[in-house]
Amino acid sequence: MKIAVLTGAGVSAESGLGTFRDKDGLWTRYDLNEVATPEGFARNPALVHDFYNARRANCADATPNAAHMALAELATGPHEVTLITQNIDNLHTRAGSSDVIHMHGRLMRALCAACGARWDAPLVMSPHDHCPSCGATATRPDIVWFGEIPYDMDAISAAVATCDLFVAIGTSAEVYPAAGLVELAGGQTLEINLAPSARANAFDDHRFGPASEVVPAWVAELL
């Protein structure tokens, strides 16, 4: 079976990484226009770097949970699995998943806005950092901000359109184009979430509860 899995912030929440859109989410404590847009970065790059430096430190201290581990195990079984994540952390990779598609970029990578070079980010980034390729002081986190196009959309769309099963795990289904992937799914659709998402009615089936409990149980049934 071809399985396309989309994960969101709910998968990493139990590892201590904050979600975005719940009542205590990150966007209730920060102005996204200041820390998650190209315009905000142009106005105050130091503020944006401070925000992502804190998140990078949090990510480095976090540990993959049972949901991350179960999804890595799923890929070792008989099914063809494409793992797509909205998350910018590296917990899927640290759990053993390979070829993870990070549609919103990667927190632990840096990007040069001048030449497009990418490299492993230091734990602390600064507006004064020089690009190792071109030398410009135009370094930023390798993150897809609001108003920018998510990465690898052609590969993501193809995987979802041709899958036998599309599973969305721990996502609020409020951010597009990720929220619209269920409409592209060529097979059955399943939502695994703590509670019904904004697009719950678009899915054929649902399982609700903590990701660290529900995902391992679901994976066990498939293996």
Backbone as JSON, one array per atom type, in Angstrom:
{
  "sequence": "MKIAVLTGAGVSAESGLGTFRDKDGLWTRYDLNEVATPEGFARNPALVHDFYNARRANCADATPNAAHMALAELATGPHEVTLITQNIDNLHTRAGSSDVIHMHGRLMRALCAACGARWDAPLVMSPHDHCPSCGATATRPDIVWFGEIPYDMDAISAAVATCDLFVAIGTSAEVYPAAGLVELAGGQTLEINLAPSARANAFDDHRFGPASEVVPAWVAELL",
  "N": [[0.85, -1.19, 0.0], [0.46, 2.24, -0.76], [1.26, 4.9, 1.22], [0.67, 8.15, 2.25], [1.76, 10.42, 4.55], [0.97, 13.19, 6.5], [2.3, 15.36, 8.84], [1.74, 17.52, 11.64], [2.07, 20.21, 14.07], [1.01, 19.02, 16.34], [2.14, 16.51, 16.57], [4.67, 16.9, 17.59], [4.18, 18.19, 19.94], [4.01, 16.72, 22.31], [6.61, 16.28, 22.8], [7.47, 18.53, 23.89], [7.58, 20.75, 22.27], [6.16, 23.72, 21.2], [2.78, 24.12, 20.04], [0.99, 25.96, 17.47], [-1.59, 27.15, 17.03], [-3.43, 26.64, 19.04], [-5.14, 27.61, 22.13], [-3.09, 28.46, 23.77], [-1.04, 28.75, 22.04], [1.94, 29.41, 20.01], [1.44, 31.56, 18.31], [-0.27, 33.11, 19.75], [1.31, 34.41, 21.48], [3.25, 35.73, 20.12], [3.69, 38.15, 17.54], [2.93, 37.23, 14.45], [3.41, 38.62, 12.14], [5.71, 39.94, 12.66], [7.69, 38.05, 13.22], [7.54, 35.96, 11.42], [7.43, 36.52, 8.7], [8.7, 37.67, 5.52], [8.75, 40.46, 5.43], [8.73, 41.22, 8.11], [11.22, 40.24, 8.86], [12.87, 41.86, 7.32], [12.38, 44.32, 8.54], [13.25, 43.96, 11.21], [15.66, 42.1, 11.72], [17.15, 41.12, 13.88], [15.29, 40.6, 15.94], [13.8, 38.52, 14.76], [15.8, 36.56, 14.44], [16.37, 36.14, 17.16], [13.97, 34.97, 18.01], [13.94, 32.54, 16.53], [16.35, 31.45, 17.38], [15.77, 30.82, 20.03], [13.81, 28.88, 19.62], [15.34, 27.0, 18.3], [17.11, 26.18, 20.28], [15.28, 25.03, 22.02], [14.38, 22.92, 20.41], [16.75, 21.42, 20.17], [16.98, 20.43, 22.72], [14.81, 18.79, 22.93], [13.21, 15.54, 22.68], [12.51, 12.86, 20.44], [9.18, 11.52, 20.38], [6.84, 8.79, 21.08], [5.16, 8.78, 18.85], [6.7, 9.84, 16.74], [8.62, 7.8, 16.65], [7.08, 5.58, 15.96], [6.19, 6.24, 13.37], [8.61, 6.2, 12.0], [9.12, 3.49, 12.22], [7.02, 2.47, 10.71], [7.83, 2.98, 8.1], [9.69, 1.02, 7.7], [8.35, -1.25, 7.18], [6.11, -3.23, 5.06], [4.91, -1.33, 3.46], [4.83, 1.44, 1.13], [5.96, 4.43, 2.07], [5.45, 7.88, 2.26], [6.63, 10.56, 3.96], [5.53, 13.58, 5.0], [6.02, 16.73, 6.42], [4.73, 19.51, 8.24], [6.15, 20.55, 10.23], [9.01, 22.26, 11.5], [10.99, 21.26, 13.05], [13.51, 18.72, 13.82], [12.75, 16.21, 14.64], [11.51, 13.95, 13.48], [13.52, 12.96, 11.8], [15.51, 12.42, 13.69], [14.26, 10.38, 14.98], [14.55, 8.34, 13.25], [13.41, 8.37, 10.72], [13.81, 8.64, 7.23], [14.43, 10.72, 4.34], [12.49, 12.71, 4.79], [10.0, 15.02, 3.9], [10.17, 18.34, 4.26], [7.97, 20.64, 4.23], [7.7, 23.22, 5.14], [10.23, 24.07, 5.61], [13.38, 23.9, 7.48], [14.34, 24.12, 10.78], [16.91, 23.74, 11.78], [18.59, 24.44, 9.78], [20.25, 26.87, 7.7], [19.79, 29.68, 5.51], [20.87, 31.58, 2.74], [19.75, 34.67, 1.82], [20.67, 36.08, -0.27], [22.18, 34.53, -2.16], [21.05, 32.01, -2.11], [22.23, 29.78, -0.97], [22.46, 26.95, 1.26], [22.96, 25.63, 4.55], [24.06, 23.8, 7.52], [22.66, 25.17, 10.37], [24.11, 27.19, 12.96], [23.6, 26.96, 16.54], [23.02, 29.48, 17.49], [22.09, 32.2, 15.65], [22.78, 35.27, 13.85], [22.16, 38.65, 12.68], [24.53, 39.52, 11.68], [25.94, 37.45, 10.63], [27.93, 35.85, 8.14], [27.35, 34.57, 4.89], [28.56, 31.37, 4.05], [29.07, 30.8, 1.42], [28.82, 33.06, -0.38], [29.5, 35.22, 1.15], [27.82, 37.3, 1.9], [25.99, 39.31, 4.25], [23.36, 38.16, 4.72], [21.98, 36.16, 5.92], [19.49, 33.85, 7.0], [16.99, 31.96, 8.83], [16.24, 28.73, 7.44], [13.43, 28.68, 6.7], [10.05, 28.47, 5.67], [8.23, 31.25, 5.4], [5.17, 33.08, 6.13], [3.46, 34.03, 3.25], [5.35, 33.06, 1.55], [6.27, 30.41, -0.72], [5.61, 27.03, -0.01], [8.03, 24.35, 0.26], [8.84, 21.83, -2.19], [6.34, 21.22, -3.38], [5.41, 20.0, -5.75], [6.32, 17.32, -5.57], [5.05, 16.6, -3.2], [2.3, 16.88, -3.87], [2.1, 14.95, -5.88], [2.66, 12.58, -4.47], [0.52, 12.48, -2.66], [-1.7, 12.45, -4.37], [-1.48, 9.99, -5.62], [-1.61, 8.08, -3.67], [-2.71, 5.24, -1.67], [-3.67, 5.59, 0.82], [-4.16, 8.43, 2.71], [-2.95, 10.17, 5.43], [-3.45, 12.47, 7.95], [-1.84, 13.89, 10.64], [-2.0, 15.33, 13.76], [-2.46, 18.01, 12.96], [-3.77, 21.3, 12.55], [-5.19, 21.94, 10.34], [-5.56, 24.47, 9.23], [-3.78, 25.95, 7.81], [-2.91, 26.68, 4.59], [-1.01, 25.56, 1.72], [-1.22, 23.02, 2.93], [-3.54, 22.27, 4.34], [-5.32, 21.74, 2.33], [-4.56, 19.36, 1.17], [-5.94, 17.0, 1.64], [-8.01, 17.04, -0.14], [-6.78, 16.37, -2.48], [-6.19, 13.74, -2.27], [-5.8, 10.46, -3.48], [-6.75, 8.09, -2.49], [-8.13, 6.41, 0.39], [-8.83, 8.4, 3.33], [-7.55, 9.52, 6.45], [-7.82, 11.04, 9.58], [-5.8, 11.75, 12.31], [-5.87, 13.01, 15.42], [-5.78, 15.22, 18.28], [-8.21, 16.35, 18.74], [-11.13, 16.97, 16.66], [-10.18, 18.5, 13.59], [-10.19, 21.63, 11.72], [-10.85, 20.76, 9.22], [-12.1, 18.33, 9.49], [-14.42, 17.11, 8.5], [-13.79, 16.49, 5.91], [-12.42, 14.14, 5.83], [-12.37, 10.54, 5.55], [-12.22, 8.85, 7.74], [-11.54, 8.85, 11.29], [-9.39, 9.2, 14.13], [-9.06, 9.91, 17.47], [-7.11, 11.41, 20.02], [-4.13, 11.48, 22.14], [-1.18, 11.87, 20.21], [1.05, 10.3, 20.76], [-0.04, 8.01, 21.71], [-2.13, 7.17, 19.98], [-1.0, 7.05, 17.38], [1.13, 5.02, 17.5], [-0.53, 2.78, 18.01], [-2.1, 2.67, 15.71], [-0.12, 2.28, 13.73], [0.82, -0.23, 14.53], [-1.29, -1.84, 13.77], [-1.01, -1.83, 11.05], [1.37, -3.1, 10.51]],
  "CA": [[0.0, 0.0, 0.0], [1.16, 3.53, -0.77], [0.73, 5.72, 2.3], [1.21, 9.49, 2.39], [1.5, 10.91, 5.9], [1.24, 14.6, 6.77], [2.3, 15.63, 10.27], [1.74, 18.91, 12.08], [2.66, 20.54, 15.36], [0.51, 18.13, 17.38], [3.01, 15.35, 16.71], [5.83, 17.27, 18.4], [3.77, 18.87, 21.17], [4.32, 15.88, 23.47], [8.06, 16.36, 23.01], [7.74, 19.81, 24.52], [7.66, 21.83, 21.29], [4.86, 24.37, 21.22], [1.92, 24.21, 18.87], [0.84, 27.34, 17.03], [-2.91, 27.75, 16.91], [-4.33, 26.41, 20.15], [-5.34, 28.84, 22.91], [-1.81, 28.87, 24.35], [-0.06, 28.51, 20.99], [2.99, 30.4, 19.8], [0.96, 32.78, 17.66], [-0.96, 33.96, 20.73], [2.34, 35.09, 22.27], [4.12, 36.49, 19.22], [3.06, 38.72, 16.35], [3.5, 36.49, 13.33], [3.87, 39.56, 11.13], [7.05, 40.41, 13.02], [8.69, 36.97, 13.32], [7.33, 34.88, 10.45], [7.2, 37.05, 7.35], [9.88, 38.35, 4.97], [8.7, 41.88, 5.76], [9.17, 41.34, 9.49], [12.67, 40.03, 8.89], [13.51, 43.06, 6.77], [12.27, 45.4, 9.53], [13.98, 43.71, 12.46], [16.24, 40.76, 11.65], [17.62, 40.67, 15.2], [14.13, 40.03, 16.63], [13.49, 37.24, 14.13], [16.85, 35.6, 14.82], [16.18, 35.8, 18.57], [12.83, 34.06, 18.09], [14.32, 31.21, 16.06], [17.42, 30.93, 18.25], [15.11, 30.21, 21.18], [13.15, 27.66, 19.17], [16.39, 26.04, 17.96], [17.57, 25.63, 21.55], [14.21, 24.16, 22.5], [14.4, 21.72, 19.57], [17.94, 20.64, 20.5], [16.75, 19.79, 24.02], [13.65, 17.9, 22.84], [13.45, 14.14, 22.32], [11.38, 12.28, 19.7], [8.25, 10.75, 21.2], [6.41, 7.5, 20.52], [4.57, 8.98, 17.52], [7.82, 9.92, 15.8], [9.26, 6.48, 16.54], [6.17, 4.68, 15.25], [6.21, 6.58, 11.94], [9.87, 5.67, 11.47], [8.95, 2.04, 12.12], [6.1, 2.21, 9.61], [8.57, 3.01, 6.84], [10.51, -0.19, 7.57], [7.46, -2.37, 6.9], [5.85, -3.58, 3.67], [4.23, -0.26, 2.74], [5.61, 2.55, 0.58], [5.55, 5.55, 2.9], [5.98, 9.23, 2.04], [6.4, 11.34, 5.17], [5.53, 15.03, 4.76], [5.75, 17.41, 7.68], [4.67, 20.96, 8.35], [7.02, 20.93, 11.34], [10.36, 22.67, 11.14], [11.95, 20.57, 13.91], [14.18, 17.57, 13.21], [12.45, 15.04, 15.47], [11.27, 12.78, 12.62], [14.83, 12.44, 11.38], [16.19, 11.86, 14.87], [13.58, 9.13, 15.34], [14.95, 7.31, 12.29], [12.78, 8.53, 9.41], [14.68, 9.21, 6.2], [13.75, 11.36, 3.21], [11.34, 13.49, 5.25], [9.76, 16.23, 3.12], [9.88, 19.47, 5.15], [7.34, 21.61, 3.34], [7.85, 24.57, 5.69], [11.62, 24.33, 5.89], [14.02, 23.2, 8.59], [14.85, 25.02, 11.8], [18.33, 23.53, 12.02], [19.32, 24.82, 8.57], [20.31, 28.3, 7.41], [19.61, 30.03, 4.1], [21.33, 32.91, 2.34], [18.74, 35.34, 1.01], [21.33, 36.69, -1.42], [22.61, 33.57, -3.19], [20.27, 30.78, -2.04], [22.98, 28.68, -0.35], [21.91, 26.39, 2.5], [23.95, 24.92, 5.35], [23.61, 23.53, 8.88], [22.66, 26.4, 11.15], [24.6, 27.13, 14.34], [22.5, 27.1, 17.5], [22.71, 30.9, 17.6], [22.31, 32.97, 14.43], [22.8, 36.71, 14.04], [22.12, 39.4, 11.42], [25.89, 39.82, 11.24], [26.56, 36.23, 10.09], [28.26, 35.86, 6.72], [27.09, 33.35, 4.12], [29.81, 30.69, 3.75], [29.26, 30.69, -0.03], [29.03, 34.34, -1.07], [30.0, 36.21, 2.08], [26.85, 38.35, 2.2], [25.34, 39.27, 5.56], [21.95, 38.02, 4.37], [21.6, 34.82, 6.38], [18.19, 33.73, 7.66], [16.6, 30.55, 9.0], [15.69, 28.11, 6.22], [12.03, 28.49, 7.08], [9.06, 29.07, 4.78], [7.41, 32.2, 6.14], [3.89, 33.45, 5.54], [3.66, 34.76, 2.01], [6.31, 32.34, 0.73], [5.75, 29.15, -1.27], [6.19, 25.85, 0.63], [8.98, 23.57, -0.52], [8.58, 20.48, -2.73], [4.9, 21.02, -3.57], [5.15, 19.04, -6.83], [6.51, 15.97, -5.03], [3.99, 16.37, -2.2], [1.03, 16.7, -4.57], [2.14, 13.67, -6.59], [2.57, 11.5, -3.49], [-0.84, 12.44, -2.09], [-2.66, 12.11, -5.42], [-1.33, 8.59, -6.04], [-1.55, 7.18, -2.51], [-3.88, 4.44, -1.31], [-4.14, 6.09, 2.11], [-3.6, 9.7, 3.15], [-3.16, 10.32, 6.87], [-3.02, 13.74, 8.53], [-1.64, 13.64, 12.06], [-1.62, 16.45, 14.61], [-2.47, 19.29, 12.26], [-4.99, 22.07, 12.76], [-5.85, 22.08, 9.03], [-5.9, 25.87, 9.02], [-2.75, 26.58, 6.99], [-2.86, 26.17, 3.21], [-1.76, 24.51, 1.03], [-1.27, 21.73, 3.62], [-4.92, 21.95, 4.72], [-6.06, 21.29, 1.16], [-4.04, 18.11, 0.61], [-6.94, 15.94, 1.73], [-8.82, 17.1, -1.36], [-6.02, 15.76, -3.58], [-5.89, 12.34, -1.97], [-6.34, 9.51, -4.43], [-7.29, 6.92, -1.8], [-8.84, 6.67, 1.64], [-8.24, 9.46, 4.14], [-7.68, 9.33, 7.89], [-7.31, 12.11, 10.44], [-5.43, 11.4, 13.68], [-5.72, 14.31, 16.06], [-6.26, 15.27, 19.66], [-9.63, 16.69, 18.59], [-11.4, 17.22, 15.24], [-9.58, 19.71, 13.02], [-11.09, 22.49, 10.94], [-11.23, 20.04, 7.99], [-12.43, 16.95, 9.88], [-15.48, 16.56, 7.65], [-13.24, 16.1, 4.61], [-11.76, 12.85, 5.98], [-13.23, 9.36, 5.6], [-12.16, 8.21, 9.05], [-10.89, 9.67, 12.31], [-9.0, 8.64, 15.42], [-8.76, 11.04, 18.32], [-6.37, 11.14, 21.24], [-2.73, 11.91, 22.06], [-0.44, 11.25, 19.1], [1.98, 9.29, 21.28], [-0.81, 6.78, 21.98], [-2.95, 6.75, 18.85], [-0.17, 6.72, 16.22], [1.71, 3.68, 17.63], [-1.57, 1.76, 17.89], [-2.46, 2.59, 14.29], [1.0, 1.66, 13.02], [0.86, -1.65, 14.9], [-2.3, -2.54, 12.98], [-0.57, -1.91, 9.64], [2.59, -3.89, 10.38]],
  "C": [[0.88, 1.25, 0.0], [0.48, 4.45, 0.25], [1.44, 7.07, 2.29], [0.78, 10.03, 3.75], [1.88, 12.38, 5.99], [1.21, 14.8, 8.27], [2.35, 17.13, 10.53], [2.25, 19.04, 13.5], [2.2, 19.61, 16.48], [1.36, 16.9, 17.58], [4.18, 15.66, 17.64], [5.46, 17.91, 19.73], [4.14, 18.06, 22.41], [5.82, 15.75, 23.71], [8.46, 17.7, 23.61], [7.89, 20.96, 23.55], [6.27, 22.42, 21.09], [4.11, 24.26, 19.92], [1.67, 25.69, 18.58], [-0.54, 27.91, 17.3], [-3.89, 27.37, 18.01], [-4.36, 27.66, 21.03], [-4.07, 29.34, 23.59], [-0.69, 28.78, 23.34], [0.9, 29.67, 20.8], [2.45, 31.69, 19.2], [0.09, 33.62, 18.58], [0.04, 34.78, 21.54], [3.3, 35.92, 21.43], [3.3, 37.03, 18.06], [3.7, 38.07, 15.14], [4.0, 37.42, 12.23], [5.29, 40.05, 11.4], [8.09, 39.3, 12.97], [8.55, 35.89, 12.26], [6.91, 35.38, 9.08], [8.51, 37.66, 6.83], [9.92, 39.83, 5.34], [9.15, 42.13, 7.2], [10.67, 41.18, 9.63], [13.41, 41.24, 8.36], [13.48, 44.22, 7.77], [13.2, 45.19, 10.72], [14.57, 42.31, 12.45], [16.72, 40.24, 12.99], [16.48, 40.02, 15.98], [13.79, 38.66, 16.08], [14.53, 36.2, 14.49], [16.7, 35.19, 16.29], [15.06, 34.78, 18.75], [13.24, 32.64, 17.67], [15.5, 30.62, 16.82], [16.82, 30.22, 19.45], [14.44, 28.9, 20.78], [14.18, 26.58, 18.83], [16.94, 25.39, 19.23], [16.55, 24.66, 22.13], [14.2, 22.85, 21.73], [15.58, 20.82, 19.94], [17.76, 19.88, 21.81], [15.62, 18.76, 23.98], [14.07, 16.5, 22.39], [12.27, 13.62, 21.52], [10.49, 11.45, 20.63], [7.78, 9.5, 20.46], [5.77, 7.64, 19.14], [5.65, 9.08, 16.46], [8.43, 8.54, 15.56], [8.39, 5.52, 15.74], [6.16, 4.97, 13.75], [7.51, 6.14, 11.28], [9.78, 4.16, 11.29], [8.05, 1.67, 10.94], [6.84, 2.12, 8.28], [9.46, 1.8, 6.64], [9.67, -1.41, 7.21], [7.2, -2.55, 5.41], [5.27, -2.45, 2.83], [5.23, 0.77, 2.2], [5.11, 3.83, 1.25], [6.24, 6.84, 2.47], [5.62, 10.06, 3.26], [6.62, 12.82, 4.88], [5.27, 15.71, 6.1], [5.66, 18.92, 7.5], [5.65, 21.46, 9.41], [8.41, 21.3, 10.84], [11.41, 22.03, 12.04], [12.52, 19.35, 13.19], [13.87, 16.26, 13.93], [12.13, 13.8, 14.65], [12.59, 12.13, 12.21], [15.56, 11.79, 12.54], [15.53, 10.57, 15.34], [13.92, 8.0, 14.37], [14.29, 7.39, 10.94], [13.78, 9.16, 8.45], [13.83, 9.83, 5.1], [12.46, 12.06, 3.64], [11.22, 14.75, 4.38], [9.32, 17.34, 4.07], [9.27, 20.61, 4.33], [7.49, 23.04, 3.84], [9.3, 24.87, 6.09], [12.12, 23.62, 7.13], [14.7, 24.19, 9.52], [16.36, 24.91, 11.96], [19.18, 23.78, 10.77], [19.25, 26.33, 8.39], [20.24, 28.5, 5.9], [20.18, 31.42, 3.85], [20.29, 33.53, 1.41], [19.35, 35.97, -0.24], [21.63, 35.69, -2.53], [21.87, 32.25, -3.16], [21.01, 29.6, -1.45], [22.31, 28.23, 0.94], [23.01, 25.62, 3.22], [23.37, 24.66, 6.74], [23.74, 24.79, 9.72], [23.38, 26.19, 12.49], [23.42, 27.3, 15.28], [22.07, 28.57, 17.64], [23.08, 31.59, 16.29], [22.16, 34.46, 14.71], [22.68, 37.41, 12.7], [23.51, 39.69, 10.86], [26.6, 38.6, 10.65], [26.8, 36.38, 8.59], [27.9, 34.52, 6.09], [28.42, 32.68, 3.8], [30.09, 30.57, 2.25], [29.6, 32.02, -0.69], [29.53, 35.45, -0.17], [29.02, 37.29, 2.47], [26.31, 38.2, 3.63], [23.83, 39.26, 5.32], [21.43, 36.66, 4.82], [20.3, 34.87, 7.17], [17.92, 32.27, 7.95], [16.01, 30.01, 7.7], [14.25, 27.68, 6.49], [11.14, 29.13, 6.01], [8.14, 29.96, 5.61], [6.09, 32.46, 5.42], [4.15, 34.35, 4.34], [4.66, 34.12, 1.09], [5.72, 30.99, 0.31], [6.4, 27.97, -0.56], [7.09, 25.06, -0.31], [8.34, 22.28, -1.06], [7.1, 20.21, -2.99], [4.58, 20.04, -4.7], [5.27, 17.61, -6.33], [5.43, 15.62, -4.03], [2.67, 16.07, -2.9], [0.98, 15.35, -5.27], [1.98, 12.5, -5.62], [1.16, 11.36, -2.94], [-1.85, 11.98, -3.14], [-2.62, 10.63, -5.79], [-1.35, 7.6, -4.88], [-2.84, 6.36, -2.38], [-4.5, 4.92, 0.0], [-3.4, 7.38, 2.43], [-3.96, 9.91, 4.61], [-2.62, 11.66, 7.33], [-2.99, 13.58, 10.05], [-1.23, 14.93, 12.77], [-1.56, 17.79, 13.91], [-3.81, 19.99, 12.42], [-5.81, 22.22, 11.49], [-6.35, 23.5, 8.79], [-4.91, 26.59, 8.11], [-2.72, 25.9, 5.62], [-1.47, 26.42, 2.63], [-1.88, 23.17, 1.77], [-2.71, 21.31, 3.94], [-5.73, 21.42, 3.55], [-5.59, 19.98, 0.58], [-5.06, 16.99, 0.64], [-7.8, 15.9, 0.48], [-8.12, 16.45, -2.55], [-5.88, 14.25, -3.43], [-6.59, 11.39, -2.93], [-6.98, 8.3, -3.79], [-8.1, 7.3, -0.59], [-8.1, 7.72, 2.45], [-8.55, 9.24, 5.62], [-7.08, 10.53, 8.61], [-7.03, 11.53, 11.82], [-5.1, 12.7, 14.39], [-6.19, 14.23, 17.5], [-7.75, 15.56, 19.69], [-9.87, 16.96, 17.11], [-10.79, 18.54, 14.77], [-10.64, 20.52, 12.28], [-11.58, 21.8, 9.68], [-11.68, 18.61, 8.28], [-13.47, 16.33, 8.95], [-14.97, 16.1, 6.29], [-12.6, 14.71, 4.64], [-12.77, 11.71, 6.07], [-13.31, 8.78, 7.0], [-11.36, 9.09, 10.0], [-10.49, 8.8, 13.5], [-8.52, 9.81, 16.27], [-8.08, 10.6, 19.6], [-4.95, 11.62, 21.09], [-1.99, 11.16, 20.97], [0.46, 10.13, 19.59], [1.29, 7.97, 21.62], [-1.49, 6.26, 20.71], [-2.08, 6.32, 17.66], [0.5, 5.34, 16.37], [0.67, 2.56, 17.49], [-1.98, 1.57, 16.43], [-1.36, 1.91, 13.49], [1.07, 0.16, 13.3], [-0.16, -2.45, 14.08], [-1.84, -2.75, 11.53], [0.64, -2.82, 9.46], [2.36, -5.35, 10.75]]
}
